[in-house]
XYZ file of N, CA, C and O in Angstrom:
572
model
N 10.078 3.202 56.994
C 8.838 4.008 55.867
C 9.717 4.041 54.450
O 9.337 4.063 53.617
N 11.208 5.028 55.314
C 11.344 5.834 54.314
C 11.903 4.651 53.318
O 12.079 4.920 52.284
N 12.607 3.308 53.773
C 12.916 2.513 52.956
C 12.255 1.267 51.765
O 12.064 1.518 50.996
N 10.938 1.905 52.486
C 9.530 1.339 51.491
C 9.495 1.914 50.544
O 9.170 1.769 49.287
N 9.365 3.363 50.944
C 8.988 4.391 49.901
C 10.113 4.526 49.507
O 10.128 4.476 47.659
N 11.570 4.133 49.438
C 12.479 4.188 48.195
C 12.586 2.733 47.465
O 12.596 3.060 45.928
N 11.787 1.873 47.577
C 11.950 0.423 47.028
C 10.573 1.101 46.259
O 11.013 0.813 45.166
N 10.067 1.462 46.627
C 8.791 1.755 45.709
C 9.011 3.082 44.575
O 8.773 2.640 43.199
N 9.539 3.579 44.947
C 9.951 4.541 43.995
C 10.916 3.901 43.191
O 11.043 4.193 41.500
N 12.028 2.970 43.282
C 12.921 2.363 42.661
C 12.260 1.520 41.529
O 12.490 1.057 40.358
N 11.405 0.407 42.078
C 10.247 -0.528 41.514
C 9.215 0.298 40.450
O 9.374 0.026 39.467
N 8.885 1.518 40.519
C 8.052 2.184 39.737
C 9.302 2.450 38.598
O 8.978 2.722 37.165
N 10.137 3.291 38.603
C 11.632 2.884 37.992
C 11.882 2.420 37.042
O 11.645 2.047 35.524
N 12.076 1.245 37.737
C 12.352 0.299 36.656
C 11.145 -0.263 36.270
O 11.268 -0.567 34.527
N 10.065 -0.580 36.004
C 8.766 -0.358 35.194
C 8.872 0.375 34.157
O 8.781 0.385 33.547
N 8.582 1.981 34.497
C 8.308 2.693 33.455
C 9.731 2.514 32.445
O 9.396 2.729 31.216
N 10.676 1.666 33.362
C 11.982 2.101 32.025
C 11.635 0.701 31.130
O 11.887 0.650 29.588
N 11.046 -0.518 31.547
C 10.530 -1.810 30.670
C 9.450 -0.861 29.884
O 9.572 -1.471 28.669
N 8.805 -0.405 30.473
C 7.499 -0.253 29.500
C 7.845 0.697 28.103
O 7.805 0.452 27.233
N 8.610 1.328 28.531
C 9.382 2.419 27.318
C 10.245 2.005 26.396
O 9.870 1.738 25.181
N 11.029 0.591 26.881
C 11.720 0.136 25.791
C 10.605 -1.000 25.080
O 10.478 -1.159 24.179
N 9.452 -1.622 25.732
C 8.833 -2.241 24.887
C 7.739 -1.939 24.501
O 7.347 -2.899 23.524
N 7.622 -0.610 24.576
C 6.983 0.362 23.116
C 7.419 1.014 22.197
O 6.994 2.205 21.622
N 8.722 0.945 22.030
C 9.926 1.345 20.862
C 8.990 1.337 20.077
O 7.817 0.405 19.139
N 8.899 2.449 19.092
C 8.113 2.907 17.425
C 8.734 1.497 16.624
O 10.230 2.195 15.903
N 7.960 1.056 16.081
C 8.351 0.163 14.780
C 8.168 0.795 13.600
O 8.279 0.083 12.836
N 7.722 1.939 13.554
C 7.509 2.405 12.405
C 8.278 2.739 11.227
O 8.285 2.667 9.966
N 9.890 2.966 11.635
C 10.719 3.364 11.007
C 10.747 1.973 10.035
O 11.369 2.121 8.769
N 11.053 1.092 10.780
C 11.334 -0.709 9.893
C 9.880 -0.642 8.683
O 10.394 -1.664 7.947
N 8.960 0.059 8.649
C 7.964 -0.745 7.837
C 7.896 1.004 6.542
O 6.738 0.476 5.374
N 8.428 1.651 6.570
C 8.884 2.777 5.460
C 9.373 2.104 4.642
O 10.344 1.243 4.847
N 8.877 2.805 3.332
C 9.463 2.044 2.229
C 10.276 2.991 1.822
O 10.800 4.160 1.886
N 11.571 2.394 1.006
C 12.643 3.127 0.080
C 11.640 3.652 -1.287
O 11.745 2.988 -2.339
N 11.096 4.912 -0.913
C 10.347 5.579 -2.011
C 11.058 5.493 -3.651
O 10.452 5.876 -4.342
N 12.322 5.889 -2.797
C 13.427 5.746 -4.372
C 13.089 4.593 -5.332
O 13.360 5.067 -6.624
N 12.897 3.649 -4.873
C 12.402 2.201 -5.980
C 11.164 2.464 -6.357
O 10.925 1.832 -7.292
N 10.156 3.176 -6.031
C 8.999 3.660 -6.598
C 9.153 3.928 -8.186
O 8.011 3.567 -9.095
N 10.059 4.998 -8.478
C 10.083 5.945 -9.583
C 10.159 4.879 -10.772
O 11.414 4.476 -10.627
N 9.713 5.121 -11.780
C 10.038 4.423 -12.954
C 8.914 3.862 -13.427
O 7.781 4.137 -13.063
N 9.501 3.031 -14.528
C 8.292 2.356 -15.159
C 8.092 1.085 -15.190
O 8.707 0.418 -14.954
N 7.098 0.463 -14.940
C 6.652 -0.632 -13.983
C 5.432 -1.201 -14.961
O 4.764 -0.774 -15.715
N 5.573 -2.644 -15.586
C 4.331 -3.446 -16.252
C 3.584 -4.856 -15.449
O 4.509 -4.915 -14.142
N 2.125 -4.468 -15.652
C 2.011 -5.383 -14.936
C 2.197 -6.798 -15.661
O 2.304 -7.209 -16.765
N 2.564 -7.898 -14.775
C 2.727 -9.193 -15.195
C 1.751 -10.025 -14.193
O 1.360 -11.224 -14.862
N 0.860 -9.637 -13.694
C -0.382 -10.378 -12.771
C -1.180 -9.489 -12.082
O -0.508 -8.575 -11.860
N -2.594 -9.836 -12.401
C -3.753 -9.343 -12.148
C -4.733 -9.866 -11.533
O -5.236 -10.843 -12.684
N -5.759 -9.894 -10.651
C -6.461 -10.058 -10.089
C -7.401 -9.347 -9.568
O -7.235 -8.889 -8.676
N -8.841 -9.494 -10.279
C -9.793 -8.192 -10.083
C -11.071 -9.258 -9.010
O -11.409 -10.419 -9.320
N -11.327 -8.841 -7.505
C -11.836 -9.406 -6.633
C -13.330 -8.696 -7.000
O -13.269 -6.925 -6.945
N -14.275 -8.890 -6.467
C -15.227 -7.976 -6.423
C -15.725 -7.715 -4.548
O -15.452 -8.199 -3.692
N -16.528 -6.487 -4.654
C -17.123 -5.917 -3.298
C -18.304 -6.658 -3.499
O -19.107 -6.079 -4.117
N -18.727 -7.235 -2.190
C -20.324 -7.126 -1.821
C -20.304 -6.764 -0.432
O -19.699 -6.786 0.553
N -21.529 -5.533 -0.500
C -21.728 -4.994 0.765
C -20.721 -4.302 1.442
O -20.450 -4.430 2.650
N -19.702 -3.105 0.583
C -18.756 -2.700 0.870
C -17.665 -3.251 1.357
O -16.581 -2.765 1.698
N -17.253 -4.590 1.345
C -16.415 -5.928 1.856
C -15.593 -6.366 0.482
O -16.904 -6.773 -0.466
N -14.595 -6.512 0.574
C -13.900 -7.390 -0.614
C -14.341 -9.191 -0.377
O -14.177 -9.236 0.780
N -14.899 -9.589 -1.130
C -15.292 -10.896 -1.514
C -14.327 -11.309 -2.099
O -14.009 -11.588 -3.108
N -13.485 -12.293 -1.689
C -12.377 -12.780 -1.756
C -12.317 -14.178 -2.593
O -11.673 -14.541 -3.328
N -14.182 -14.708 -2.376
C -14.087 -15.989 -3.035
C -14.702 -15.107 -4.502
O -14.958 -16.360 -5.581
N -14.934 -14.440 -4.774
C -15.744 -13.911 -6.395
C -14.607 -13.461 -7.113
O -14.293 -11.982 -7.124
N -13.749 -13.750 -7.932
C -12.983 -13.390 -8.742
C -13.510 -12.653 -10.503
O -14.107 -14.066 -11.066
N -13.403 -11.923 -10.573
C -14.303 -11.235 -11.416
C -13.037 -10.763 -12.622
O -14.048 -11.236 -13.475
N -11.861 -11.088 -12.538
C -11.043 -11.101 -13.803
C -9.317 -11.532 -13.478
O -9.277 -10.804 -12.410
N -8.691 -12.162 -14.506
C -7.899 -12.624 -13.616
C -6.997 -12.683 -15.391
O -7.389 -13.400 -16.183
N -5.486 -11.978 -15.325
C -4.673 -12.547 -16.260
C -3.059 -12.398 -15.682
O -3.192 -11.744 -15.174
N -2.314 -12.426 -16.615
C -1.334 -12.767 -16.646
C -0.665 -12.120 -17.563
O 0.364 -13.162 -18.784
N -0.235 -10.882 -18.200
C 0.339 -11.065 -19.287
C 2.235 -10.630 -19.403
O 2.509 -10.606 -18.366
N 2.348 -11.170 -20.465
C 3.773 -10.893 -20.659
C 4.774 -9.400 -20.366
O 4.298 -8.541 -20.622
N 5.908 -9.572 -19.637
C 6.362 -8.571 -19.305
C 6.626 -7.766 -20.893
O 7.081 -7.844 -21.377
N 6.185 -5.954 -20.095
C 6.347 -5.816 -21.466
C 4.913 -5.044 -22.321
O 5.354 -3.867 -23.447
N 4.426 -5.947 -22.093
C 3.104 -5.989 -23.137
C 1.852 -5.490 -22.239
O 0.920 -5.104 -23.131
N 1.730 -4.947 -21.192
C 0.976 -4.121 -20.395
C 0.612 -3.104 -20.630
O 1.886 -2.689 -21.287
N 0.169 -2.143 -20.684
C 0.137 -0.275 -20.402
C 1.465 -0.131 -19.347
O 1.017 -0.869 -18.409
N 2.178 0.523 -19.760
C 3.065 0.990 -18.376
C 2.439 1.936 -17.317
O 1.687 2.568 -17.981
N 2.507 1.700 -16.513
C 2.059 2.182 -15.132
C 3.649 3.134 -14.634
O 4.861 2.240 -14.585
N 3.667 4.415 -14.338
C 5.050 5.565 -14.506
C 4.547 6.328 -12.811
O 3.534 6.515 -12.911
N 5.560 6.151 -12.153
C 5.597 6.604 -11.060
C 6.654 7.488 -11.608
O 7.770 7.259 -11.626
N 6.087 9.191 -10.531
C 7.361 9.619 -10.829
C 7.649 10.668 -9.962
O 6.371 10.931 -8.974
N 8.723 11.707 -10.037
C 8.781 12.706 -8.635
C 8.983 14.087 -9.290
O 9.983 14.021 -10.033
N 8.641 15.122 -8.745
C 8.695 16.375 -9.194
C 10.001 17.044 -8.627
O 9.631 16.565 -7.379
N 10.697 18.190 -8.986
C 11.262 19.002 -8.373
C 10.865 19.549 -6.950
O 11.626 19.507 -5.853
N 9.411 19.229 -6.465
C 8.811 19.652 -4.952
C 9.125 18.601 -4.553
O 7.881 18.550 -3.092
N 8.729 17.602 -4.646
C 8.749 16.387 -3.808
C 7.277 15.266 -3.885
O 6.790 14.316 -3.021
N 6.699 15.726 -5.255
C 5.380 15.337 -5.506
C 5.546 14.549 -6.455
O 6.212 14.348 -6.644
N 5.035 13.085 -5.592
C 4.849 11.932 -6.401
C 3.633 12.228 -7.300
O 2.919 12.518 -7.124
N 3.370 11.052 -8.593
C 2.699 10.769 -9.520
C 2.348 9.516 -10.278
O 3.492 8.564 -10.112
N 1.388 9.022 -10.124
C 1.092 7.780 -10.990
C 0.550 8.186 -12.740
O -0.493 8.737 -12.193
N 1.154 7.903 -13.198
C 0.877 8.306 -14.211
C 0.419 9.864 -14.672
O -0.823 9.829 -15.320
N 1.062 10.373 -14.366
C 0.405 11.627 -14.468
C -0.417 12.258 -13.277
O -0.943 13.513 -13.339
N -0.929 11.546 -12.268
C -2.071 11.642 -11.457
C -1.118 11.492 -10.274
O -0.823 10.637 -9.573
N -1.561 12.821 -9.552
C -1.040 12.878 -8.030
C -1.441 12.302 -6.980
O -2.765 12.134 -7.019
N -0.558 11.803 -6.162
C -0.904 10.644 -5.670
C -0.103 11.342 -3.935
O 0.765 11.374 -3.628
N -0.568 10.728 -3.063
C -0.281 11.116 -1.611
C 0.360 9.579 -0.599
O -0.993 9.037 -0.799
N 1.231 10.075 -0.620
C 1.835 8.689 0.624
C 2.106 8.599 1.320
O 2.517 9.682 1.873
N 1.713 7.842 2.435
C 2.180 7.357 3.321
C 2.280 6.736 3.777
O 1.819 5.593 4.165
N 3.340 6.115 4.442
C 4.120 5.018 5.199
C 4.191 3.927 3.666
O 4.892 4.485 2.609
N 2.986 2.813 3.338
C 3.032 2.040 2.543
C 1.934 1.808 1.866
O 1.227 1.344 1.484
N 1.067 3.594 2.086
C -0.282 3.315 1.002
C -0.085 4.726 0.685
O -0.022 5.602 0.925
N -0.881 4.651 -0.274
C -1.154 5.840 -1.244
C -2.500 6.255 -1.895
O -3.035 5.276 -1.598
N -2.843 7.491 -1.703
C -4.169 7.580 -2.400
C -3.732 8.658 -3.512
O -3.250 9.665 -3.842
N -4.564 8.122 -4.723
C -4.785 8.898 -5.694
C -5.748 10.577 -5.914
O -6.160 10.137 -4.953
N -5.183 10.906 -6.838
C -6.288 12.669 -6.678
C -7.500 12.240 -7.244
O -8.767 12.764 -6.565
N -8.007 10.703 -7.313
C -9.367 10.593 -8.438
C -9.832 9.696 -6.631
O -11.121 9.228 -6.860
N -9.186 9.411 -5.322
C -9.856 8.642 -4.265
C -9.623 7.265 -4.272
O -9.768 6.562 -3.837
N -8.629 6.680 -5.707
C -8.854 5.462 -5.148
C -7.065 5.008 -4.216
O -6.374 6.046 -3.874
N -7.562 3.864 -3.496
C -6.580 3.132 -2.432
C -5.655 2.391 -2.730
O -6.180 1.488 -3.080
N -4.325 2.572 -1.822
C -3.708 2.043 -2.480
C -2.593 1.262 -1.824
O -2.460 1.849 -1.521
N -2.297 -0.107 -1.203
C -1.551 -0.577 -0.582
C -0.414 -1.090 -1.395
O -0.563 -2.185 -1.742
N 0.961 -0.966 -0.759
C 2.099 -1.542 -1.495
C 2.337 -2.260 -0.299
O 3.559 -2.059 0.744
N 2.366 -3.847 -1.171
C 2.358 -4.983 -0.026
C 4.187 -5.085 -0.101
O 4.664 -6.003 0.579
N 4.861 -4.979 -1.703
C 6.409 -5.330 -1.382
C 6.468 -4.648 -2.345
O 6.304 -4.039 -3.581
N 7.703 -3.906 -2.003
C 8.248 -3.107 -3.552
C 10.454 -3.620 -2.975
O 10.762 -3.369 -2.580
N 10.407 -3.779 -4.562
C 11.930 -4.219 -4.133
C 12.737 -3.282 -5.589
O 11.819 -2.687 -6.367
N 13.629 -3.209 -6.316
C 14.066 -2.439 -7.217
C 13.821 -3.254 -8.749
O 13.651 -2.520 -9.830
N 13.282 -4.609 -8.976
C 12.794 -5.202 -9.785
C 10.990 -5.424 -9.522
O 10.542 -6.066 -10.983
N 10.449 -5.508 -8.360
C 9.263 -5.852 -8.555
C 8.508 -5.458 -7.174
O 8.983 -4.616 -6.203
N 6.883 -5.203 -7.724
C 6.340 -4.783 -6.904
C 5.045 -5.380 -6.709
O 3.993 -5.777 -7.669
N 4.065 -5.543 -5.582
C 2.870 -5.918 -5.519
C 2.143 -4.943 -4.623
O 2.481 -4.331 -3.452
N 1.096 -4.727 -5.477
C 0.006 -3.402 -4.682
C -1.486 -3.955 -4.395
O -1.706 -4.860 -5.588
N -1.983 -3.819 -3.612
C -3.477 -4.132 -3.450
C -4.319 -2.792 -3.967
O -3.964 -1.497 -3.139
N -5.333 -2.505 -5.038
C -5.542 -1.544 -5.323
C -7.162 -1.549 -5.126
O -7.880 -2.637 -5.640
N -7.913 -0.056 -4.741
C -9.155 -0.618 -4.117
C -9.506 1.221 -5.234
O -9.212 1.527 -5.302
N -10.369 0.183 -6.235
C -10.975 1.213 -7.231
C -12.260 0.898 -7.891
O -12.733 0.471 -7.887
N -12.409 2.463 -8.229
C -14.166 2.475 -8.626
C -14.238 1.936 -9.677
O -13.236 3.063 -10.689
N -14.855 1.127 -10.699
C -14.399 0.575 -11.943
C -16.002 0.874 -12.405
O -17.502 0.741 -11.393
N -16.398 1.007 -13.856
C -17.670 1.081 -14.378
C -17.836 -0.145 -14.942
O -16.991 -0.847 -15.796
N -18.387 -0.959 -14.378
C -19.129 -2.035 -14.599
C -20.438 -2.681 -15.289
O -21.771 -2.136 -14.154
N -21.020 -2.677 -16.444
C -22.345 -3.097 -16.898
C -22.564 -1.480 -16.619
O -24.091 -1.699 -16.217
N -21.994 -0.672 -16.843
C -22.711 0.480 -16.709
C -22.922 1.341 -15.306
O -23.906 2.171 -15.445
N -22.852 0.340 -14.781
C -22.749 1.239 -12.879
C -21.483 1.016 -12.561
O -20.782 0.336 -12.464
N -21.289 2.158 -11.336
C -19.571 2.278 -10.716
C -19.937 1.292 -9.706
O -20.979 1.527 -8.921
N -19.355 0.839 -9.804
C -18.862 0.044 -8.244
C -17.677 0.200 -7.966
O -16.409 0.369 -8.810
N -16.775 -0.735 -6.628
C -15.993 -0.356 -6.584
C -15.198 -2.153 -6.883
O -15.599 -3.362 -6.631
N -14.261 -1.929 -6.481
C -13.364 -3.593 -7.028
C -12.086 -3.258 -6.290
O -11.097 -2.726 -6.116
N -11.865 -4.534 -6.023
C -10.347 -4.855 -5.096
C -9.349 -5.395 -6.829
O -9.927 -6.543 -6.649
N -8.402 -4.582 -6.749
C -7.198 -5.819 -7.997
C -6.091 -5.398 -6.924
O -5.440 -4.552 -6.609
N -5.284 -7.076 -7.368
C -4.388 -7.361 -6.694
C -3.264 -7.666 -7.817
O -3.517 -8.071 -8.626
N -2.207 -6.463 -7.794
C -1.079 -6.472 -8.826
C -0.011 -6.961 -8.467
O 0.399 -6.135 -7.428
N 0.774 -7.635 -9.851
C 2.348 -7.680 -9.423
C 2.693 -7.008 -10.489
O 2.284 -7.413 -11.880
N 3.916 -5.780 -10.535
C 4.013 -5.515 -11.497
C 5.762 -5.546 -11.536
O 6.525 -6.076 -10.241
N 6.110 -5.653 -12.761
C 7.779 -5.810 -12.587
C 8.735 -4.512 -13.792
O 7.813 -4.484 -14.735
N 9.549 -4.455 -13.548
C 10.303 -3.567 -14.649
C 11.148 -4.415 -15.515
O 11.084 -5.698 -15.574
N 10.761 -3.526 -16.871
C 11.572 -4.334 -17.875
C 13.229 -4.659 -18.372
O 13.624 -3.702 -17.815
């Protein structure tokens, strides 16, 4: 009986070890190098999709453009001495690969390299004098 108890305890210990190894936290691999975010970026491609009933309608492109590098309005990301990030002087709160602007826009950074950034921006826009939500997919590059 003691040997069954000992074997049972050993089996539970092995299962617990395997369980902890299998549930390793992958969150660190998804964190961005935020130092790459800082600086001046220019839109080189943008696609606006429409929202229908609170969901993105991928089939409805409202607007699409590919301005030449450096011709679009600059998008400036900065960080102050207290470590607070800003987008064009608007405070942003960053969590992993997402940030929220102080005006409530939700942004996901899909790619961030020293020279290229791809972001998905959920934005409330004024369209035909009515406020609507739009989903904008931006590709930005440094000059």
